[in-house]
PDB file of C-alpha atoms in Angstrom:
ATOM      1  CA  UNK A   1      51.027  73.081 127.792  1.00 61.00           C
ATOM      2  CA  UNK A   2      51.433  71.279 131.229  1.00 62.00           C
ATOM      3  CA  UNK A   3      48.373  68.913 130.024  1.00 54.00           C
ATOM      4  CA  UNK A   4      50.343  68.270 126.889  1.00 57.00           C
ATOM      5  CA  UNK A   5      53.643  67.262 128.726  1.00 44.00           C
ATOM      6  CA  UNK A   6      51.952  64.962 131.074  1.00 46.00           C
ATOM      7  CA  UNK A   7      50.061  63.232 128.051  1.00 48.00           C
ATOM      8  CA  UNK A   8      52.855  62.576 126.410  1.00 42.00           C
ATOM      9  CA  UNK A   9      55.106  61.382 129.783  1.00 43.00           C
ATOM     10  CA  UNK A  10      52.416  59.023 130.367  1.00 46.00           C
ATOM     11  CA  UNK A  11      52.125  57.276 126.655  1.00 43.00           C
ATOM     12  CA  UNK A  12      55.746  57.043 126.869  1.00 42.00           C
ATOM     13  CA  UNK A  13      55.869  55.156 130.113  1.00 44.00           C
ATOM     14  CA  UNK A  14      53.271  52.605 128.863  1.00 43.00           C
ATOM     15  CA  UNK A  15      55.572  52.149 125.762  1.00 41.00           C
ATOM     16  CA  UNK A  16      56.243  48.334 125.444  1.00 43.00           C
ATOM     17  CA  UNK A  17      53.486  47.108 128.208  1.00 56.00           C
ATOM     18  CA  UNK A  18      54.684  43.340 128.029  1.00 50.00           C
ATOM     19  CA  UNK A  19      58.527  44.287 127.535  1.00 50.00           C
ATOM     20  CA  UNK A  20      58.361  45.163 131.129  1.00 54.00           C
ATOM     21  CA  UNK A  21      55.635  43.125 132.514  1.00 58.00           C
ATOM     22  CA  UNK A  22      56.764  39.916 130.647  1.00 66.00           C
ATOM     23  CA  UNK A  23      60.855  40.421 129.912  1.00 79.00           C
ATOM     24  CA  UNK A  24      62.081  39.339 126.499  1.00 86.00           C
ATOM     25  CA  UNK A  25      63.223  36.016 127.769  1.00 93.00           C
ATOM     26  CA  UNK A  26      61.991  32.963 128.973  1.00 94.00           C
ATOM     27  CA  UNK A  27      63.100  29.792 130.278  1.00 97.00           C
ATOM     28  CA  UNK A  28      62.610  26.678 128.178  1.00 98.00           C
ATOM     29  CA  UNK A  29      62.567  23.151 130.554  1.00 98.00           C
ATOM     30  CA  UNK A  30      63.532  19.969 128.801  1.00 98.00           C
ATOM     31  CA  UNK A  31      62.736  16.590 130.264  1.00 98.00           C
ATOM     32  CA  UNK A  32      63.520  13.623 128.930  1.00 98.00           C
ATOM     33  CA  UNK A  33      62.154   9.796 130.660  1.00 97.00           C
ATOM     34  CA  UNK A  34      64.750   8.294 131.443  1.00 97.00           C
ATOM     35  CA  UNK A  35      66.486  11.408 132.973  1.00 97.00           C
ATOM     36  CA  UNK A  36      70.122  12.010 132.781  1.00 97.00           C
ATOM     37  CA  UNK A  37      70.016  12.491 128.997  1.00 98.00           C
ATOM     38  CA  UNK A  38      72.441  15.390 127.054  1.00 98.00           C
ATOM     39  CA  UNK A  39      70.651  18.803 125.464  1.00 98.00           C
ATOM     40  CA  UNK A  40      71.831  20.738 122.842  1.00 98.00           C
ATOM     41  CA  UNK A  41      69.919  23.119 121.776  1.00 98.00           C
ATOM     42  CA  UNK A  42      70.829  25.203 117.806  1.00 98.00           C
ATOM     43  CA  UNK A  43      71.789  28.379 119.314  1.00 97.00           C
ATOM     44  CA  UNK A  44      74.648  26.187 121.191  1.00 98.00           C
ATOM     45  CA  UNK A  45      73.593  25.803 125.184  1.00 98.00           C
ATOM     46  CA  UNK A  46      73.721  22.671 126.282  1.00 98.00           C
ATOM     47  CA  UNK A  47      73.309  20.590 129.370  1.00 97.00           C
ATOM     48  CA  UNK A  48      74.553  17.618 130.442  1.00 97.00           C
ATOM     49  CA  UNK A  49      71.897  15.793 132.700  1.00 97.00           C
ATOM     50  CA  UNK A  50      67.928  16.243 132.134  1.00 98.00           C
ATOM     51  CA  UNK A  51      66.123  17.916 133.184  1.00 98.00           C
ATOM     52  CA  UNK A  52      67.304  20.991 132.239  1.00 97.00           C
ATOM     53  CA  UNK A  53      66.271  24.903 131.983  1.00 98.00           C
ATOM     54  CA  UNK A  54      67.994  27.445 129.398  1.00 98.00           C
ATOM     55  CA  UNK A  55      67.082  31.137 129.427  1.00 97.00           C
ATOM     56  CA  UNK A  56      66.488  32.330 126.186  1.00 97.00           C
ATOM     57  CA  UNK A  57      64.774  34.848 123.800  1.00 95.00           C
ATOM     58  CA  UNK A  58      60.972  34.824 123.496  1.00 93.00           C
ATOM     59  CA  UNK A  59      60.996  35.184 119.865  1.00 93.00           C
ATOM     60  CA  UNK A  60      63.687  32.226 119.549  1.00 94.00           C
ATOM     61  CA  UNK A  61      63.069  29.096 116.839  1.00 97.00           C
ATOM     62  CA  UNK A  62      65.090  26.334 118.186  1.00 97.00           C
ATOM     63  CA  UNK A  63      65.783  23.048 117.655  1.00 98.00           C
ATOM     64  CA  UNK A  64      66.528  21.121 120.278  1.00 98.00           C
ATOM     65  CA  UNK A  65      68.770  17.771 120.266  1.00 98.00           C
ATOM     66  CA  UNK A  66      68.298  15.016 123.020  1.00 98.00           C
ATOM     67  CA  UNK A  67      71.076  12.341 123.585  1.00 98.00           C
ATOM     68  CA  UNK A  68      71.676   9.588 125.808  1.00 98.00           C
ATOM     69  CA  UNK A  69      74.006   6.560 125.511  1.00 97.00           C
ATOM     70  CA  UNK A  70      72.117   3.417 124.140  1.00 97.00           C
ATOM     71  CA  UNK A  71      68.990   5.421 123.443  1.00 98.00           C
ATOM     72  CA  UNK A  72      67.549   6.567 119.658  1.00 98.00           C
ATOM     73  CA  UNK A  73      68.485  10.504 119.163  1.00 98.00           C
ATOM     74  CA  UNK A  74      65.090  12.811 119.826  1.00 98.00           C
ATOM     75  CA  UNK A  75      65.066  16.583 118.158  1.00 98.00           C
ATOM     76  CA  UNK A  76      62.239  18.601 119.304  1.00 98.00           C
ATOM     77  CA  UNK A  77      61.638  22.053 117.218  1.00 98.00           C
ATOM     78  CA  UNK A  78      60.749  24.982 119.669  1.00 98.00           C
ATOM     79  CA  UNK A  79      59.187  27.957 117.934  1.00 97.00           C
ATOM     80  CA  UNK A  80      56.964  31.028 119.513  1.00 95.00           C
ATOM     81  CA  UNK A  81      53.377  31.996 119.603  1.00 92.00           C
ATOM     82  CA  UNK A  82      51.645  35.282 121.013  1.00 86.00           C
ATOM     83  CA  UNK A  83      50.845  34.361 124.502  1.00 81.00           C
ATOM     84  CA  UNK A  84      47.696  35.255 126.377  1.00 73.00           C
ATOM     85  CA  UNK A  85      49.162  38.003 128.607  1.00 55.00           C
ATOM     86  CA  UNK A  86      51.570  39.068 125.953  1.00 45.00           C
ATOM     87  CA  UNK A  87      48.367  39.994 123.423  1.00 47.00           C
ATOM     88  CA  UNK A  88      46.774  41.483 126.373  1.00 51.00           C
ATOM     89  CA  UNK A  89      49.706  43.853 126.792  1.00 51.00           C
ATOM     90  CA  UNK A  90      49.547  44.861 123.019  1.00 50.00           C
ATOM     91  CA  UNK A  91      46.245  45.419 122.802  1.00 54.00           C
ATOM     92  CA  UNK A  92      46.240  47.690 125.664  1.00 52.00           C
ATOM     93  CA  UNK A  93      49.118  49.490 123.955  1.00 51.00           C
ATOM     94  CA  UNK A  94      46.749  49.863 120.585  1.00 53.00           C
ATOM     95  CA  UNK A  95      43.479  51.197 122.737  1.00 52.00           C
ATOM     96  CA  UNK A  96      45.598  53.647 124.643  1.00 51.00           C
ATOM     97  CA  UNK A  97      47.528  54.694 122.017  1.00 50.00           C
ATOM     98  CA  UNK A  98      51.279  53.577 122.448  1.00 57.00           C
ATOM     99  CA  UNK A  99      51.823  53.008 118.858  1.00 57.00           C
ATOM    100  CA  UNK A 100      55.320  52.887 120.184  1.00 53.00           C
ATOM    101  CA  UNK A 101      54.816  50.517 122.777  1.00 55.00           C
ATOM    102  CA  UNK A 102      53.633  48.437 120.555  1.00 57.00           C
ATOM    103  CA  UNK A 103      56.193  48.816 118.097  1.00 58.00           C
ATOM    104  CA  UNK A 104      58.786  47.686 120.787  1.00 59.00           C
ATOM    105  CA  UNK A 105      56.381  44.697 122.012  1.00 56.00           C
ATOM    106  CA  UNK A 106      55.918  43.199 118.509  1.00 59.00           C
ATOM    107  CA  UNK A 107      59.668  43.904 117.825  1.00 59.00           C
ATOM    108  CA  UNK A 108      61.671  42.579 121.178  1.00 70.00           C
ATOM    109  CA  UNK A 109      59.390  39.238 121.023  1.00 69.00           C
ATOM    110  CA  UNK A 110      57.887  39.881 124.949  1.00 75.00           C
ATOM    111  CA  UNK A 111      53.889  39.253 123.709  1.00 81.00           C
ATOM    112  CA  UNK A 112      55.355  35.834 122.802  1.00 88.00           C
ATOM    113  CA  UNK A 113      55.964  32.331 124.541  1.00 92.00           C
ATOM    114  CA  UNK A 114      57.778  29.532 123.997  1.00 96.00           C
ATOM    115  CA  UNK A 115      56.022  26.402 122.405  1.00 97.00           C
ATOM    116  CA  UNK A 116      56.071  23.694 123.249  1.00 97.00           C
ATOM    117  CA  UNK A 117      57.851  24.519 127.036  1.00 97.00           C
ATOM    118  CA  UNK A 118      58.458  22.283 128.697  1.00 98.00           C
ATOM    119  CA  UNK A 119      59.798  19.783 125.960  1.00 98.00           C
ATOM    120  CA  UNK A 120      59.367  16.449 126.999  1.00 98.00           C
ATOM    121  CA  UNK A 121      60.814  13.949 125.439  1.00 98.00           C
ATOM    122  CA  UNK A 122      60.511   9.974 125.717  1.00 98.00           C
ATOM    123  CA  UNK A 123      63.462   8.561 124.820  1.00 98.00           C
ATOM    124  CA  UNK A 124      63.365   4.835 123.178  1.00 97.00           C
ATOM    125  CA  UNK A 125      66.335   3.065 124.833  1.00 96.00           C
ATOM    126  CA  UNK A 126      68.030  -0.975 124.440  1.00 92.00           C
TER     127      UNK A 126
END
C-alpha cells in the first residue's frame, strides 16, 4: 500500500515536466535597424523605442507592428513551434507515464517557443 502511495506521489510530481522546467512564458525581443522605432504587438503591449522585450505566453500567435516616423510600416507574424527541450519534457512525461503531465504540457503551451524571437526587422526609411 506504501509502494502504491509513493508511485503515485512521484507521477504526480513529474506532472507537466516543461511547465516547471520551461514556464509558460517567454520573452519575445524586437529589433528594428534603425533603432528607436514604435512596437505594437495584437494582444496590445507596446514599446516605444527598439529594441524591445515583451513577456508573453508560449502558445501566443502575434502579430507584431513596427513604426517609425519617415520609415515604410513592417508587421512581423509571431507564431509557436514545439521547442527542443519542450518535446524532451513531453516525451519524458509519455515514457514515464504522466499522462497528466503531459496533458498540462501540451495544454499550458510550455513544450513550445516563440518563432521567429528575436524579430528583426529592417526598416526602409527616406
Amino acid at each position: 500500500m506504501i509502494g502504491r502511495v509513493f508511485a503515485l506521489c512521484a507521477a504526480f510530481s513529474l506532472a507537466g515536466c516543461a511547465t516547471i522546467t520551461r514556464g509558460t512564458k517567454d520573452v519575445l525581443v524586437v529589433n528594428s535597424t534603425p533603432g528607436g522605432a514604435q512596437v505594437r504587438l495584437s494582444d496590445g503591449q507596446t514599446c516605444e523605442n527598439t529594441p524591445c522585450s515583451f513577456k508573453v505566453p508560449r502558445k501566443s500567435e502575434l502579430n507584431v507592428a513596427v513604426t517609425k516616423d519617415r520609415c515604410k510600416p513592417q508587421q512581423v507574424r509571431v507564431t509557436n513551434r514545439v521547442a527542443g527541450g519542450g518535446g524532451a519534457a513531453m516525451a519524458g512525461n509519455v515514457l514515464v507515464g504522466g499522462i497528466i503531465g503531459a496533458g498540462v504540457d501540451a495544454s499550458s503551451g510550455a513544450m513550445l517557443e516563440l518563432v521567429p524571437n528575436p524579430v528583426n526587422v529592417q526598416l526602409e526609411c527616406r
